[in-house]
Coordinates of C-alpha atoms in Angstrom, one line a residue:
M22 CA 94.6 141.0 90.7
N23 CA 96.5 144.2 90.1
P24 CA 99.1 144.3 88.8
R25 CA 98.6 141.0 87.1
Q26 CA 101.2 138.3 88.0
S27 CA 102.9 136.4 85.2
L28 CA 101.2 133.1 84.4
H29 CA 103.1 129.8 84.2
V30 CA 101.4 126.5 83.5
F31 CA 103.6 123.5 83.7
D32 CA 106.6 125.8 83.7
R33 CA 105.6 127.4 80.4
P34 CA 104.9 131.2 80.4
R35 CA 101.4 131.9 79.0
D36 CA 99.5 135.0 78.0
H37 CA 96.2 133.1 78.2
H38 CA 95.1 129.7 79.4
P39 CA 91.9 127.9 80.3
W40 CA 93.1 127.8 83.9
E41 CA 94.2 131.5 83.9
E42 CA 91.3 132.7 86.0
A43 CA 91.7 129.8 88.5
F44 CA 95.4 130.5 89.0
Q45 CA 95.0 134.2 89.3
E46 CA 92.4 133.7 92.0
L47 CA 94.5 131.2 93.9
L48 CA 97.9 132.8 93.7
P49 CA 97.1 135.8 96.0
L50 CA 96.2 133.4 98.8
K51 CA 99.8 133.0 99.7
G52 CA 99.3 135.0 102.9
S53 CA 96.0 133.3 103.8
A54 CA 95.5 132.3 107.4
H55 CA 93.2 129.4 106.3
Y56 CA 94.9 126.1 105.6
T57 CA 92.3 124.9 103.1
E58 CA 92.8 128.1 101.0
F59 CA 96.6 128.0 101.3
S60 CA 96.7 124.3 100.2
L61 CA 94.8 125.4 97.1
H62 CA 97.4 128.1 96.5
V63 CA 100.1 125.4 96.9
L64 CA 98.4 123.2 94.3
S65 CA 98.2 126.0 91.8
R66 CA 101.9 126.8 92.4
N67 CA 102.8 123.2 91.8
W68 CA 100.8 122.9 88.6
G69 CA 102.3 126.1 87.5
M70 CA 106.0 125.1 88.1
D71 CA 106.0 121.4 87.1
H72 CA 108.2 121.2 84.0
R73 CA 107.6 117.4 83.8
V74 CA 104.3 117.6 82.1
P75 CA 105.0 117.9 78.3
I76 CA 102.9 120.2 76.1
E77 CA 101.4 117.1 74.3
R78 CA 100.2 115.7 77.5
E79 CA 98.7 119.1 78.6
Q80 CA 96.9 119.4 75.2
E81 CA 95.5 115.9 75.6
M82 CA 94.3 116.7 79.2
L83 CA 92.5 119.9 78.0
Q84 CA 90.6 117.9 75.4
C85 CA 89.0 115.7 78.2
P86 CA 85.4 116.6 79.1
T87 CA 86.6 117.3 82.7
F88 CA 88.5 120.4 81.6
R89 CA 86.2 121.6 78.9
E90 CA 84.0 123.5 81.4
K91 CA 85.1 127.0 82.6
S92 CA 87.6 126.8 85.4
D93 CA 87.9 129.2 88.3
G94 CA 89.3 129.1 91.8
S95 CA 86.4 127.1 93.2
R96 CA 86.1 124.6 90.2
W97 CA 89.7 123.9 89.4
K98 CA 90.5 121.4 92.3
P99 CA 87.3 119.3 91.7
Q100 CA 88.4 119.2 88.0
I101 CA 91.9 117.8 88.7
V102 CA 90.5 115.3 91.2
T103 CA 87.9 114.1 88.6
Y104 CA 90.6 113.9 86.0
Y105 CA 92.8 111.8 88.3
Q106 CA 89.9 109.4 89.1
E107 CA 88.9 109.1 85.4
Q108 CA 92.2 109.2 83.6
I109 CA 95.0 108.1 86.0
C110 CA 93.1 105.3 87.9
R111 CA 93.2 103.0 84.9
P112 CA 95.3 100.0 84.0
S113 CA 99.0 100.9 83.8
R114 CA 100.2 97.6 82.4
L115 CA 99.9 97.9 78.6
P116 CA 98.1 95.1 76.9
T117 CA 99.9 92.7 74.6
T118 CA 99.6 93.1 70.9
G119 CA 96.2 92.1 69.5
T120 CA 94.2 92.5 72.7
T121 CA 91.7 95.1 73.6
P122 CA 91.5 96.1 77.3
P123 CA 88.1 96.8 78.7
I124 CA 89.3 100.1 80.2
P125 CA 91.7 102.4 78.3
P126 CA 95.2 102.6 79.9
S127 CA 96.2 105.2 82.4
A128 CA 97.3 108.5 81.2
T129 CA 100.6 107.9 83.1
V130 CA 101.6 105.3 80.5
A131 CA 100.2 107.0 77.4
P132 CA 102.5 108.1 74.5
T133 CA 102.2 111.7 75.6
N134 CA 103.9 110.9 78.9
Q135 CA 106.9 108.9 77.6
T136 CA 109.3 111.7 78.4
N137 CA 108.8 110.7 82.0
R138 CA 109.7 107.0 81.4
I139 CA 112.8 106.3 83.4
Q140 CA 115.3 104.9 81.0
V141 CA 118.3 104.4 83.4
D142 CA 119.0 100.9 84.7
L143 CA 118.9 100.7 88.4
P144 CA 121.6 98.3 89.8
S145 CA 120.4 94.7 90.0
H146 CA 120.8 94.7 93.8
E147 CA 118.4 97.6 94.2
R148 CA 114.9 96.9 95.5
L149 CA 111.9 99.1 95.7
I150 CA 109.4 99.8 98.5
H151 CA 105.7 100.6 98.3
V152 CA 103.6 101.5 101.3
A153 CA 99.9 101.9 101.5
S154 CA 97.3 102.5 104.2
L155 CA 95.3 99.3 105.0
N156 CA 92.6 101.6 106.3
A157 CA 92.3 103.4 102.9
L158 CA 92.4 100.3 100.8
L159 CA 89.7 98.5 102.8
W160 CA 87.6 101.7 102.9
R161 CA 87.8 101.8 99.1
L162 CA 86.8 98.1 98.8
N163 CA 83.7 99.0 101.0
T164 CA 82.6 101.5 98.4
S165 CA 83.3 99.4 95.3
E166 CA 80.7 97.1 93.8
T167 CA 82.7 95.2 91.2
G168 CA 82.6 91.5 91.0
Q169 CA 86.1 91.1 92.4
T170 CA 85.5 93.4 95.4
I171 CA 82.2 91.7 96.3
L172 CA 84.0 88.3 96.1
F173 CA 86.8 89.5 98.3
R174 CA 84.4 90.7 101.0
E175 CA 82.5 87.4 100.8
R176 CA 85.8 85.3 101.3
F177 CA 87.3 87.6 103.9
R178 CA 86.0 85.8 107.1
K179 CA 87.3 82.4 105.9
Q180 CA 90.7 83.7 104.9
V181 CA 91.3 86.2 107.8
G182 CA 89.2 84.8 110.7
L183 CA 87.1 88.0 111.2
P184 CA 84.2 89.4 109.4
F185 CA 85.0 92.0 106.7
P186 CA 85.2 95.4 108.4
E187 CA 82.2 97.4 107.2
I188 CA 82.0 101.2 107.3
P189 CA 79.7 102.1 110.2
D190 CA 76.3 103.5 109.3
N191 CA 76.3 106.4 111.8
G192 CA 78.5 108.6 114.0
D193 CA 82.0 109.5 112.9
R194 CA 82.2 106.9 110.2
W195 CA 85.9 107.2 109.5
Q196 CA 86.8 107.0 113.2
G197 CA 84.5 104.1 113.7
F198 CA 86.1 102.3 110.7
K199 CA 89.6 103.0 112.1
S200 CA 88.5 101.2 115.3
R201 CA 87.4 98.2 113.3
I202 CA 90.8 98.1 111.4
D203 CA 92.6 98.3 114.8
D204 CA 90.7 95.1 115.8
L205 CA 91.7 93.5 112.5
A206 CA 95.3 94.5 112.8
N207 CA 95.6 93.3 116.4
H208 CA 94.0 90.0 115.5
L209 CA 96.4 89.4 112.7
Q210 CA 99.5 90.4 114.7
E211 CA 98.5 88.0 117.5
S212 CA 97.9 85.1 115.1
T213 CA 100.6 82.5 114.8
E214 CA 100.0 82.6 111.0
G215 CA 99.6 86.3 110.9
R216 CA 102.4 87.0 108.4
A217 CA 101.1 84.5 105.9
I218 CA 97.5 85.7 106.3
I219 CA 98.6 89.3 105.8
Q220 CA 100.5 88.4 102.7
K221 CA 97.5 86.5 101.3
M222 CA 95.1 89.3 102.2
A223 CA 97.4 91.8 100.5
G224 CA 97.6 89.9 97.2
D225 CA 93.8 89.3 97.2
L226 CA 93.1 92.9 98.1
I227 CA 95.3 94.4 95.3
H228 CA 93.7 91.9 92.9
A229 CA 90.2 92.9 94.0
L230 CA 90.9 96.6 93.4
G231 CA 91.5 95.6 89.8
A232 CA 91.8 97.9 86.8
R233 CA 90.8 101.2 88.5
Q234 CA 94.0 101.5 90.6
P235 CA 96.4 104.3 90.1
P236 CA 100.1 103.5 89.4
W237 CA 102.0 102.7 92.6
W238 CA 104.3 105.3 94.1
A239 CA 107.6 103.6 95.2
G240 CA 110.9 104.5 96.8
I241 CA 114.3 102.9 96.8
L242 CA 114.4 100.3 99.6
S243 CA 118.0 101.0 100.7
E244 CA 117.1 104.7 101.2
A245 CA 114.1 103.8 103.4
S246 CA 115.7 100.9 105.3
P247 CA 116.7 102.8 108.4
F248 CA 113.1 103.5 109.1
L249 CA 112.1 99.9 108.4
E250 CA 114.8 98.5 110.6
R251 CA 113.6 100.4 113.7
H252 CA 109.9 100.0 112.8
D253 CA 109.5 103.8 112.6
W254 CA 106.3 103.8 110.6
T255 CA 105.6 107.5 111.3
G256 CA 109.1 108.5 110.3
L257 CA 108.8 106.4 107.2
S258 CA 105.5 108.2 106.3
R259 CA 107.2 111.6 106.9
V260 CA 110.3 110.9 104.8
L261 CA 108.1 109.6 102.0
G262 CA 105.9 112.8 102.1
L263 CA 102.7 110.9 102.9
G264 CA 100.8 113.9 104.3
H265 CA 97.4 112.2 103.7
I266 CA 98.2 109.4 106.3
E267 CA 96.7 110.0 109.7
E268 CA 97.6 108.9 113.2
G269 CA 96.2 105.5 113.9
E270 CA 96.2 104.2 110.4
W271 CA 98.0 100.9 109.6
L272 CA 100.5 100.5 106.8
L273 CA 101.0 97.6 104.4
V274 CA 104.6 97.3 103.0
W275 CA 105.9 95.7 99.8
N276 CA 109.5 95.0 99.1
Y277 CA 110.3 93.9 95.5
S278 CA 112.7 93.9 92.6
V279 CA 112.8 96.4 89.7
D280 CA 111.8 93.5 87.4
D281 CA 108.6 93.0 89.4
A282 CA 107.7 96.6 89.0
G283 CA 107.8 96.8 85.3
P284 CA 108.2 100.1 83.5
L285 CA 109.2 103.0 85.7
Y286 CA 108.0 106.6 85.5
R287 CA 108.9 109.9 87.0
P288 CA 105.8 111.2 88.8
T289 CA 104.2 114.6 88.0
V290 CA 101.7 116.8 89.8
V291 CA 99.0 115.0 87.8
E292 CA 99.8 111.7 89.5
A293 CA 100.0 113.6 92.9
N294 CA 96.4 114.5 92.5
D295 CA 95.4 117.1 95.1
S296 CA 98.2 116.6 97.6
P297 CA 99.8 119.8 98.8
Y298 CA 102.7 117.7 100.2
H299 CA 104.1 116.9 96.8
F300 CA 106.9 119.2 95.4
P301 CA 108.0 118.9 91.7
S302 CA 111.6 117.7 91.2
P303 CA 114.1 119.9 89.2
P304 CA 115.0 119.2 85.5
G305 CA 118.3 117.7 86.7
S306 CA 116.5 114.8 88.5
I307 CA 115.7 111.6 86.7
F308 CA 113.4 110.6 89.6
G309 CA 111.0 112.4 91.7
I310 CA 112.1 113.6 95.2
T311 CA 110.0 113.3 98.3
M312 CA 109.4 116.4 100.4
P313 CA 110.0 115.3 104.0
L314 CA 107.4 116.3 106.5
D315 CA 109.7 116.9 109.4
D316 CA 112.7 119.1 110.1
K317 CA 115.0 120.5 107.4
K318 CA 117.8 118.1 108.2
T319 CA 116.0 115.1 106.7
Q320 CA 116.9 114.4 103.1
G321 CA 114.2 113.6 100.5
L322 CA 114.2 110.1 98.9
R323 CA 114.0 109.2 95.3
E324 CA 110.4 108.4 94.2
L325 CA 109.0 106.8 91.1
L326 CA 105.8 105.3 89.6
H327 CA 105.1 101.9 88.2
P328 CA 102.1 99.6 87.5
P329 CA 100.6 97.8 90.6
L330 CA 102.0 94.4 91.2
I331 CA 99.8 91.6 89.9
K332 CA 98.1 89.3 92.4
D333 CA 100.8 86.6 93.0
R334 CA 103.6 89.1 93.2
A335 CA 101.5 91.4 95.4
E336 CA 101.2 88.5 97.8
A337 CA 104.8 87.2 97.6
C338 CA 106.4 90.7 97.9
C339 CA 104.3 91.9 100.8
T340 CA 106.4 91.8 103.9
G341 CA 103.6 90.5 106.0
T342 CA 104.1 93.3 108.5
L343 CA 101.6 95.8 109.6
G344 CA 102.9 99.2 110.9
R345 CA 100.8 101.5 113.0
I346 CA 101.2 105.3 112.6
D347 CA 101.6 106.4 116.2
A348 CA 101.7 110.2 115.7
P349 CA 100.4 112.6 113.1
P350 CA 103.0 112.6 110.3
V351 CA 102.3 116.3 109.7
T352 CA 100.4 119.1 111.3
P353 CA 98.1 120.7 108.6
S354 CA 98.7 124.4 109.1
V355 CA 99.7 127.3 106.9
A356 CA 102.9 128.1 108.8
N357 CA 104.0 124.4 108.7
L358 CA 103.2 123.8 105.1
R359 CA 105.0 127.0 104.1
Q360 CA 108.0 126.1 106.1
L361 CA 108.2 122.6 104.8
R362 CA 108.1 123.9 101.2
Q363 CA 110.8 126.6 102.0
D364 CA 113.1 124.0 103.6
H365 CA 112.7 121.7 100.6
W366 CA 113.3 124.5 98.1
N367 CA 116.5 125.3 100.0
R368 CA 117.6 121.6 99.9
L369 CA 117.0 121.5 96.1
K370 CA 118.9 124.7 95.6
S371 CA 121.9 123.3 97.5
T372 CA 121.8 119.9 95.8
F373 CA 121.1 120.6 92.1
K374 CA 123.9 122.7 90.5
Q375 CA 123.0 122.2 86.8
D376 CA 122.1 125.4 85.0
A377 CA 118.7 124.1 84.0
S378 CA 117.9 123.2 87.6
I379 CA 119.1 126.4 89.1
R380 CA 117.1 128.5 86.6
W381 CA 114.0 126.4 87.3
I382 CA 114.5 126.7 91.1
E383 CA 115.0 130.5 90.9
R384 CA 112.1 130.9 88.5
H385 CA 109.8 129.4 91.0
S386 CA 111.1 130.9 94.2
L387 CA 108.8 130.7 97.2

């Protein structure tokens, strides 16, 4: 690249960095006509601008075997995905004193990330909402061979009334699997005991996923309630920035208290993994802020992280409702992603007036 662009990693200017070559290769792709390439550019921009990752956490990350190998434009994304799977998808409820967990805790709750611990007390009447794709959760259980996941699959027919939906062996496996989840969802919705069965299934499902779950992303229930009240599941996915959800997937919804959630954390690009639909929040924001996936008039919602609910609470706090995504939440194109980011950048600039936020927004202009 000539002339060489200034290098920022986690909002810190650098002369040299192990990711320097990767970022320099990916930054010029801003004008690319290929969505895959442009989404990589977006990831590198996000990791370059996210002030929420402290230097201690960055240094700890770079000591992991994942990042010890040379990184360039083709290797960097697989590295961050591997890091997410190996270091984030771990228990995020810290053990009590004197116990030794079988798996080290998630990097999200490690001492090096405590600057992102949310210390403000939310009002007692505030509740949180978490949504997840039933399709994705059951797909993951299909590919896991722990004792808990095997037991869940064996008990499924007795609890739900249908055989456990297996991933097809041939054809378009994902589309074939989605068809089987449609059958499951329709069966549950037609059952007179559907709500209770869905709640029980949700609790058992979360328990079966066990210690290798990432922290849950959550929003403030009152901010999302207009979408819930009119059963606008696609709109809910859009305002929450869930660009990885596809048309035809089914959502599970949890509604619970802050006390149920446990310690709360502001999310960073590390927890967002490889999603190009995340946008870092400014220094003036205690929480994360979702990037809506529709028109510029929609306001982002506050977002946060917390440990997954334990089995009994995951059952009791599940709404027992399944919501089908009836249209693509977002069209994956260069022009659309660029416009969504520009609209969101403009929203942040008009909302956050603190000097630190303004300087950060201007420093990372799109």
